[in-house]
Short mmCIF file of C-alpha atoms in Angstrom, two decimals:
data_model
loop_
_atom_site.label_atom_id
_atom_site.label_comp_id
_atom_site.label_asym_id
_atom_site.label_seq_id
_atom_site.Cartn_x
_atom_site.Cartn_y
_atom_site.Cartn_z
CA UNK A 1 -8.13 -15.54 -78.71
CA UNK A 2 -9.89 -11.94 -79.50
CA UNK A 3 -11.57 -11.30 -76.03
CA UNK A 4 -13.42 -8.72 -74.80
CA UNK A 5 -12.58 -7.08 -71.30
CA UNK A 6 -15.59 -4.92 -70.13
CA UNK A 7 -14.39 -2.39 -67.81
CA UNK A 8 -11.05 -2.67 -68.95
CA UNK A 9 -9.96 1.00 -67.82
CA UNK A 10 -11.02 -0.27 -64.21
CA UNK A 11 -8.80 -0.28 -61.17
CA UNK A 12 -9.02 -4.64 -61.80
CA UNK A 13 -9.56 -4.36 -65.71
CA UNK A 14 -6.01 -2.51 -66.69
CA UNK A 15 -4.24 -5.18 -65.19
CA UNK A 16 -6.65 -7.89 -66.37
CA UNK A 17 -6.31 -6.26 -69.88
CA UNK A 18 -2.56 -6.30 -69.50
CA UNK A 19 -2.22 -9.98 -68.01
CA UNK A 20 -4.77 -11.02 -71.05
CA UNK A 21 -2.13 -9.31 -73.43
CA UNK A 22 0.63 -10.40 -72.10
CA UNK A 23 -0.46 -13.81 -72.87
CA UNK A 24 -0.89 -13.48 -76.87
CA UNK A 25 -4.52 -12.57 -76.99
CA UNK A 26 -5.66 -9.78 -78.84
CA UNK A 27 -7.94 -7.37 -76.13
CA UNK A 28 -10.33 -5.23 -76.76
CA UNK A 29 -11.34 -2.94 -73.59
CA UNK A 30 -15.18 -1.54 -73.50
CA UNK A 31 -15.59 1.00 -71.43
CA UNK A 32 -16.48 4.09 -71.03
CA UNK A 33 -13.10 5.30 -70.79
CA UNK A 34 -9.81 4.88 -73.02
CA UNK A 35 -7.34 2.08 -70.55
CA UNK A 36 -4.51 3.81 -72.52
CA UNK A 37 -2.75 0.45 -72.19
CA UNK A 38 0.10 -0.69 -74.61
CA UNK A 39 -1.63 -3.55 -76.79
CA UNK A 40 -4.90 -3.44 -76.20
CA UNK A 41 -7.97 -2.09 -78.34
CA UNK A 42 -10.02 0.15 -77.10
CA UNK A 43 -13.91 0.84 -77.90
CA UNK A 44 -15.75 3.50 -75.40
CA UNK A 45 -19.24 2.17 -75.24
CA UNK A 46 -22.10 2.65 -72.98
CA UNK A 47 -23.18 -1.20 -72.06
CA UNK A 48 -26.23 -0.34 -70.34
CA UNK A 49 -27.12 0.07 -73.94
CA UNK A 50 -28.56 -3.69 -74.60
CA UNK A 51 -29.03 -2.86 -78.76
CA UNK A 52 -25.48 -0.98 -79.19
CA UNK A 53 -24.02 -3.55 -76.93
CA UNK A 54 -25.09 -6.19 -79.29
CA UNK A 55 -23.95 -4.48 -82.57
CA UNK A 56 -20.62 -3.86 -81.03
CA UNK A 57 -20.18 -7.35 -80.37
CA UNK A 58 -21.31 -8.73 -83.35
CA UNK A 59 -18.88 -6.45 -85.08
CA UNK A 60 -16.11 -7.42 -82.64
CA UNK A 61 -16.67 -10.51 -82.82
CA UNK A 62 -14.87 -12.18 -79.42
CA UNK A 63 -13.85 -15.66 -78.57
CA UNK A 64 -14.03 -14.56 -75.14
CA UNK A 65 -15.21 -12.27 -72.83
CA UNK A 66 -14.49 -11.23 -69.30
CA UNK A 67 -16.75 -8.89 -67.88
CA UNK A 68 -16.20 -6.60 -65.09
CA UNK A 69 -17.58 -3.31 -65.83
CA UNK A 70 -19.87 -2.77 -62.56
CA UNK A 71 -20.59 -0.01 -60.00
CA UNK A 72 -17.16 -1.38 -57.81
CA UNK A 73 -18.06 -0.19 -54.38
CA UNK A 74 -21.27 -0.90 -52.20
CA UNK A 75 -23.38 2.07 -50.95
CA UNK A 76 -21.11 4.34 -53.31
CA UNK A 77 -24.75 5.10 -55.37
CA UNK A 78 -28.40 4.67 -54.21
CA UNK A 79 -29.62 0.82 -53.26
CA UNK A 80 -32.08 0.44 -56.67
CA UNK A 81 -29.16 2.06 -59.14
CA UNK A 82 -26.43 -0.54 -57.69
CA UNK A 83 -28.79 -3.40 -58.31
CA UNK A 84 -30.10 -2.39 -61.49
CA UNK A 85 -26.91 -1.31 -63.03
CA UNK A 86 -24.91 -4.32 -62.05
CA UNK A 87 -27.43 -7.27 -63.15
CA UNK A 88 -28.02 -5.28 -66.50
CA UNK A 89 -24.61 -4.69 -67.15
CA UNK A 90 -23.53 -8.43 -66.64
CA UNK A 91 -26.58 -9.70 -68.59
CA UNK A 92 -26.13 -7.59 -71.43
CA UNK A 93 -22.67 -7.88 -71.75
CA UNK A 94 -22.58 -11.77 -70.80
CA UNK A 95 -25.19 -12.39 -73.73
CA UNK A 96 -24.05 -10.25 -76.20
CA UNK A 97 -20.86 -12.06 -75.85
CA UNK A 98 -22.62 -15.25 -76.73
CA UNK A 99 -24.90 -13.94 -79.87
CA UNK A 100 -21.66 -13.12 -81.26
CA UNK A 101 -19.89 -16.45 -80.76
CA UNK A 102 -18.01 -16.52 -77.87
CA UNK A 103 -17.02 -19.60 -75.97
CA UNK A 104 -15.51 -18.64 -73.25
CA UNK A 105 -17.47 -16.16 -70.69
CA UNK A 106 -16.07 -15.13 -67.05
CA UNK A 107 -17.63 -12.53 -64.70
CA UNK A 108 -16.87 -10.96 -61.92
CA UNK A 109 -18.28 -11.63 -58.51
CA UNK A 110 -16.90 -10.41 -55.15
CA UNK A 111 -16.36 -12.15 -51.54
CA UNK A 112 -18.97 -10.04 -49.95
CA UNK A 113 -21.75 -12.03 -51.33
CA UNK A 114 -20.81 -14.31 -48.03
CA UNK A 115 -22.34 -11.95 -45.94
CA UNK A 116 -19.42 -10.62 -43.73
CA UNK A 117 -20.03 -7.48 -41.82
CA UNK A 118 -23.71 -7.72 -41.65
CA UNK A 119 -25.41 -4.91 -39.70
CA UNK A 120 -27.36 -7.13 -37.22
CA UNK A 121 -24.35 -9.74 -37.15
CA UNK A 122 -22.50 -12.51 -39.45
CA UNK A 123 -21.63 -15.96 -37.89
CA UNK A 124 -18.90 -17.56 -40.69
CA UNK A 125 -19.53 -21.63 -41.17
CA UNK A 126 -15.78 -22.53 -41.12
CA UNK A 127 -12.81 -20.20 -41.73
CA UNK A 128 -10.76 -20.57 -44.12
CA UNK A 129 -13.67 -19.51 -45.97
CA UNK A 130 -14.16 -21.61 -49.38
CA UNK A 131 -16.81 -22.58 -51.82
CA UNK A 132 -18.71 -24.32 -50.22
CA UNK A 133 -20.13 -21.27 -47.72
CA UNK A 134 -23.23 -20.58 -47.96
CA UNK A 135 -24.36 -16.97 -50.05
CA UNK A 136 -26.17 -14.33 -47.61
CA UNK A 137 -26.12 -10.58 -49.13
CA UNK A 138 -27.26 -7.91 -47.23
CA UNK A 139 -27.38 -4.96 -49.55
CA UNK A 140 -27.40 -4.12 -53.25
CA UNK A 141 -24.02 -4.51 -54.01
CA UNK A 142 -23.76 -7.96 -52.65
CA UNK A 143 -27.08 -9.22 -53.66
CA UNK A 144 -25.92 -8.17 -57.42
CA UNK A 145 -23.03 -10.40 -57.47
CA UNK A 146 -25.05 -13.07 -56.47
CA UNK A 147 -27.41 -12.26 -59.47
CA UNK A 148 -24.15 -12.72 -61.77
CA UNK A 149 -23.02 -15.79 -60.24
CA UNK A 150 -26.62 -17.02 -61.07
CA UNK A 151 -25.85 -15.73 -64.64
CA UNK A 152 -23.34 -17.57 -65.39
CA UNK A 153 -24.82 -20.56 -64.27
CA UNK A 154 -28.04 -19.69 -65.66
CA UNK A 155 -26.09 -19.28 -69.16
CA UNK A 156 -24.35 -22.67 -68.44
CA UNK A 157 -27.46 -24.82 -67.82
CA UNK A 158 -28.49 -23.01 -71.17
CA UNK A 159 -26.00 -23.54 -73.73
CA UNK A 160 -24.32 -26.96 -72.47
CA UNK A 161 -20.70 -27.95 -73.67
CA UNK A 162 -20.90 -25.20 -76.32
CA UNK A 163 -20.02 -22.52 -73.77
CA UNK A 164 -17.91 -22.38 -70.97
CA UNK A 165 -18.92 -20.03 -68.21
CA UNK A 166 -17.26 -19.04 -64.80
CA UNK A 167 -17.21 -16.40 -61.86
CA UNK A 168 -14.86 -15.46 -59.62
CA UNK A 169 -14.57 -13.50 -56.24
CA UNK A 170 -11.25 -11.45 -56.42
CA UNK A 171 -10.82 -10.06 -52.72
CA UNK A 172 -9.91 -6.50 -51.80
CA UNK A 173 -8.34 -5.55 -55.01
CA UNK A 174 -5.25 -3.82 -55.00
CA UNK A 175 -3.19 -2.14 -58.24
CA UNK A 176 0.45 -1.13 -58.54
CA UNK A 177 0.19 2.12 -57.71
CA UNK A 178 -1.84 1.33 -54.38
CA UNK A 179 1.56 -0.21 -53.46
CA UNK A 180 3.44 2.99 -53.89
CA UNK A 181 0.84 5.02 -51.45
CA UNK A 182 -1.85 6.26 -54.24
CA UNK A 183 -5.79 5.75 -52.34
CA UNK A 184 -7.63 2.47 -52.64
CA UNK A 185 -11.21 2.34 -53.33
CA UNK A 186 -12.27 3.24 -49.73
CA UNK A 187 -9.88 6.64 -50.15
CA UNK A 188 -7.33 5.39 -47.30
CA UNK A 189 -3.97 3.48 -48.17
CA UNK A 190 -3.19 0.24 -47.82
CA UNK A 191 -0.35 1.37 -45.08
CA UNK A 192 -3.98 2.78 -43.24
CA UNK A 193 -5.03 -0.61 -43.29
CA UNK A 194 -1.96 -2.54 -41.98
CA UNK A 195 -1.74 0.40 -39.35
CA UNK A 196 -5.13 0.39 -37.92
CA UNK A 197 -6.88 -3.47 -38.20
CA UNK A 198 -10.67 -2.00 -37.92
CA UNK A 199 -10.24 -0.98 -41.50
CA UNK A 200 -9.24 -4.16 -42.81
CA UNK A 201 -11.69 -6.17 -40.46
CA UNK A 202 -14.41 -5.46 -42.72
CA UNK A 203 -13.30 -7.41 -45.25
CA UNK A 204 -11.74 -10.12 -43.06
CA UNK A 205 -7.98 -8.83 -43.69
CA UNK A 206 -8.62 -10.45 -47.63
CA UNK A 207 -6.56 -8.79 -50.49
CA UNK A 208 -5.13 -9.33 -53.82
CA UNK A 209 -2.31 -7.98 -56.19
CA UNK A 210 -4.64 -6.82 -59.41
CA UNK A 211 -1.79 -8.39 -61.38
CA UNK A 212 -2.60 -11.69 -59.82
CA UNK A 213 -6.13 -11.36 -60.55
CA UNK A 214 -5.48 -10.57 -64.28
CA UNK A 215 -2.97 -14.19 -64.13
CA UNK A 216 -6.10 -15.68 -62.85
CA UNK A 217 -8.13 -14.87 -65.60
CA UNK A 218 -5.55 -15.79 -68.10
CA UNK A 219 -5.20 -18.93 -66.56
CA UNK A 220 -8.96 -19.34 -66.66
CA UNK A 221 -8.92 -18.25 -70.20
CA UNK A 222 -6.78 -20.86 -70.98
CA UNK A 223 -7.56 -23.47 -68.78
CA UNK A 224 -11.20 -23.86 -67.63
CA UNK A 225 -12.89 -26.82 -69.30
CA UNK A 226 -16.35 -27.62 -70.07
CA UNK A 227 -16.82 -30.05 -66.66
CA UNK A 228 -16.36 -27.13 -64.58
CA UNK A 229 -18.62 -24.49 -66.45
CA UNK A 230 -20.96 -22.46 -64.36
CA UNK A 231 -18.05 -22.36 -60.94
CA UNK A 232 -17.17 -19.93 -58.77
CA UNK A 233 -13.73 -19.06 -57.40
CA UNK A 234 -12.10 -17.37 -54.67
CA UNK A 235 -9.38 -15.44 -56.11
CA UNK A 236 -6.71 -14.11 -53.33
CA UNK A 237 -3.48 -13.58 -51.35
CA UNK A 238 -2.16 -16.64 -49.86
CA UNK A 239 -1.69 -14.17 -46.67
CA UNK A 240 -3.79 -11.89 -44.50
CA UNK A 241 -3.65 -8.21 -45.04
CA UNK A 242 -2.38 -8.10 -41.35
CA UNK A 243 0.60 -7.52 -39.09
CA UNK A 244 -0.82 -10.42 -36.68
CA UNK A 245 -2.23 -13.60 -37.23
CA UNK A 246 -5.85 -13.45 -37.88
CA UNK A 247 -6.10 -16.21 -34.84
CA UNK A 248 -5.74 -13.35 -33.03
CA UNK A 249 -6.93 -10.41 -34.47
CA UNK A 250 -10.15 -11.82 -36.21
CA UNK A 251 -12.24 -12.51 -32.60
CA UNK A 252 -10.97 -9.01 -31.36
CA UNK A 253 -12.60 -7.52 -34.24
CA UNK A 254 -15.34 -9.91 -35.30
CA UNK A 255 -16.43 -11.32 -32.16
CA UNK A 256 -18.74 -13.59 -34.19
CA UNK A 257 -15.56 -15.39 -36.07
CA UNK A 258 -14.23 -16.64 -31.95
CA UNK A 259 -13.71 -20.22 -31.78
CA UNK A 260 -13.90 -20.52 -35.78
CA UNK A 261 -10.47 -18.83 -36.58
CA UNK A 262 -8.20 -20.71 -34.10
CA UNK A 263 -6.67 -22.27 -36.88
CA UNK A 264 -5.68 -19.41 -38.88
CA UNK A 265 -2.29 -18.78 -37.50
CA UNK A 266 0.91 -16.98 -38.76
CA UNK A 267 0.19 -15.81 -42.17
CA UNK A 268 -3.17 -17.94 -43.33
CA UNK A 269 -5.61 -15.60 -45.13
CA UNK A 270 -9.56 -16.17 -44.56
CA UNK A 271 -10.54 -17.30 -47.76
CA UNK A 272 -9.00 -20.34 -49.51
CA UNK A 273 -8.41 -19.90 -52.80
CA UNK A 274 -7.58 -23.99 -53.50
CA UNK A 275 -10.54 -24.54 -55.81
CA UNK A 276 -8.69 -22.36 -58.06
CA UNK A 277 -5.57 -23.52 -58.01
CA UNK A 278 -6.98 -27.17 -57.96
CA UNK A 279 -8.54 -26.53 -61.20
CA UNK A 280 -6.74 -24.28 -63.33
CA UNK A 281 -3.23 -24.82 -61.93
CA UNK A 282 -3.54 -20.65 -60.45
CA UNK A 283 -1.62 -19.26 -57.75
CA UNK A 284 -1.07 -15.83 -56.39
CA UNK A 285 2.81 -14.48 -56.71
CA UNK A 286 2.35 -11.36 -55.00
CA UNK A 287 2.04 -10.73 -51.30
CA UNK A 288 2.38 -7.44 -49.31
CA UNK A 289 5.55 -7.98 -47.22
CA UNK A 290 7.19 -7.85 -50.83
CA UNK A 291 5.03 -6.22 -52.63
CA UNK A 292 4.64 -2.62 -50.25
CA UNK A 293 7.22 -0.07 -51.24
CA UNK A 294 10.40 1.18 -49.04
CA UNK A 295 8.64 4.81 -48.79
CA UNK A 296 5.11 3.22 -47.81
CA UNK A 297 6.84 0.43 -45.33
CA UNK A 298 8.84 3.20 -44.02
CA UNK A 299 5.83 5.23 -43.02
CA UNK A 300 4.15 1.93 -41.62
CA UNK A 301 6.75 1.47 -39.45
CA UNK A 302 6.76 5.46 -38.37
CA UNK A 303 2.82 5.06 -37.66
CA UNK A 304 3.42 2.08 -35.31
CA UNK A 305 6.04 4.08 -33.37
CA UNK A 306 4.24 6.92 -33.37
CA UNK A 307 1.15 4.78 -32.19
CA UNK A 308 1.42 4.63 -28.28
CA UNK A 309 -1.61 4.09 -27.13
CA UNK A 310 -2.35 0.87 -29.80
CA UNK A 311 -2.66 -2.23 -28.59
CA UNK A 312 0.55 -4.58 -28.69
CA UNK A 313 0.25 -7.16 -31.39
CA UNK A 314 3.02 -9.58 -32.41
CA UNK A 315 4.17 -9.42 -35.70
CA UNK A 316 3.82 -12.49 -37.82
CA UNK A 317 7.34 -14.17 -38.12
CA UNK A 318 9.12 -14.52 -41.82
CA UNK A 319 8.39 -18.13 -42.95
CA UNK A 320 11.38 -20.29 -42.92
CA UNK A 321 13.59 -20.63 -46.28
CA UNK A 322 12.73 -23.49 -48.49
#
């Protein structure tokens, strides 16, 4: 397929891009920036522009496209600019796609539109968190996502068999180079995160490899049929980005989640990510343990000695060989 990749020189679109290469399809990248990425197109366009957008499309002409071009991180610009930019972006983009006659449109959502870390205080329904959970934004950036998701559904209930739509919530997205030590989107390292739990306890310890999120939309790409158009997915680690089960840490630093994360012991993650591989046959590959670098799991283990005065926690044991 020719597909489109908005926000393709993203921290999530370069290996999104790649995966999408990878996999025989010709890519183009729009964005505002060159991905520099071996076998993929690139067009710098501003898609806030709803008339250029179009034109580009049309000349482009794309089977497909996957859009996540977006303002990435919540309060990073003022309320009304997060809001605006994000809905426009995704319905510009998400329709352009289909004037020119693509079949295949996927978006970008997020986890947050659950409602986790709530000023005034988040209750979950169940943990693992799937699906099924009810939507409860409490700022901008959240209540945008929930404004694609009702896009793509929107777009669904409009154009019937003939289009195939589909959103999905990648959780705290980490690239390569993350791995090795570089800054995630929040400016600390992911080593910061294992090392000190309140950082990660804001996004209930969720994470995933970029590179699994770009198989993910390959496999969507591929995979996603007409029955299922207009769906959501949770898209993450089969593990917690943790150094203790979340049984444990989780009601130490969500009070709220007590009593509804008993059951996530040893490794289990927070969100469920099932539906996913249910439907389009999708797992992740990529955890931390393996994934983390000697240098950067060097240093972890230097912070936690160096730690005294942090609470004891017991490491989650290696799983048993198969």
């Amino acid at each position: 397929m020719r597909i489109i990749v908005t926000g393709g020189a993203g921290r999530l679109g370069r290996s999104v891009a790649s995966a999408l290469a990878q996999a025989g399809h010709e890519v183009v990248s729009v964005d505002r920036a060159d991905p520099g990425l071996p076998g993929v197109e690139c067009r710098v366009a501003d898609l806030l522009d709803h008339d250029a957008t179009h034109e580009l499309f049309a000349t482009l002409r794309p089977d497909a496209v996957v859009h996540l071009a977006a303002i990435a991180v919540p309060f990073s610009a003022p309320e009304h600019v997060i809001l605006a930019t994000n809905q426009t972006l995704a319905f510009t983009a998400l329709t352009a796609g289909i004037a020119a006659g693509a079949t295949r449109l996927l978006a970008a959502s997020s986890p947050t539109v659950i409602g986790y870390g709530a000023p005034h205080g988040w209750t979950p329904e169940a943990l693992p968190i799937t699906e099924e959970h009810r939507v409860a934004p409490w700022n901008a950036y959240a209540l945008s996502k929930v404004a694609i998701e009702s896009t793509v559904a929107m777009l669904a209930r409009a154009h019937g068999d003939a289009v195939v739509t589909g959103a999905f919530r990648p959780c705290f997205v980490v690239s390569p180079e993350e791995w090795e030590g570089a800054p995630t989107q929040q400016g600390h390292t992911i080593v910061d995160r294992l090392a000190h739990p309140a950082l990660a306890a804001v996004s209930l310890y969720n994470y995933v490899d970029a590179r699994d999120a770009g198989r993910f939309v390959a496999a969507w790409i591929d995979r996603a049929e007409a029955r299922h158009s207009g769906e959501v997915y949770f898209v993450g680690a089969d593990d917690a980005l943790a150094l203790a089960p979340l049984s444990t840490l989780l009601p130490a630093q969500v009070p709220s989640a007590a009593g509804f994360a008993d059951g996530l012991v040893d490794r289990a993650a927070a969100f469920s990510s099932a539906k996913a591989t249910a439907h389009l046959g999708w797992r992740p590959e990529h955890d931390w343990r393996s994934a983390l670098s000697p240098a950067e799991a060097s240093r972890l283990t230097d912070l936690l000695a160096a730690d005294t005065g942090r609470p004891t926690i017991t490491p989650v044991p290696a799983p048993a060989p198969r």
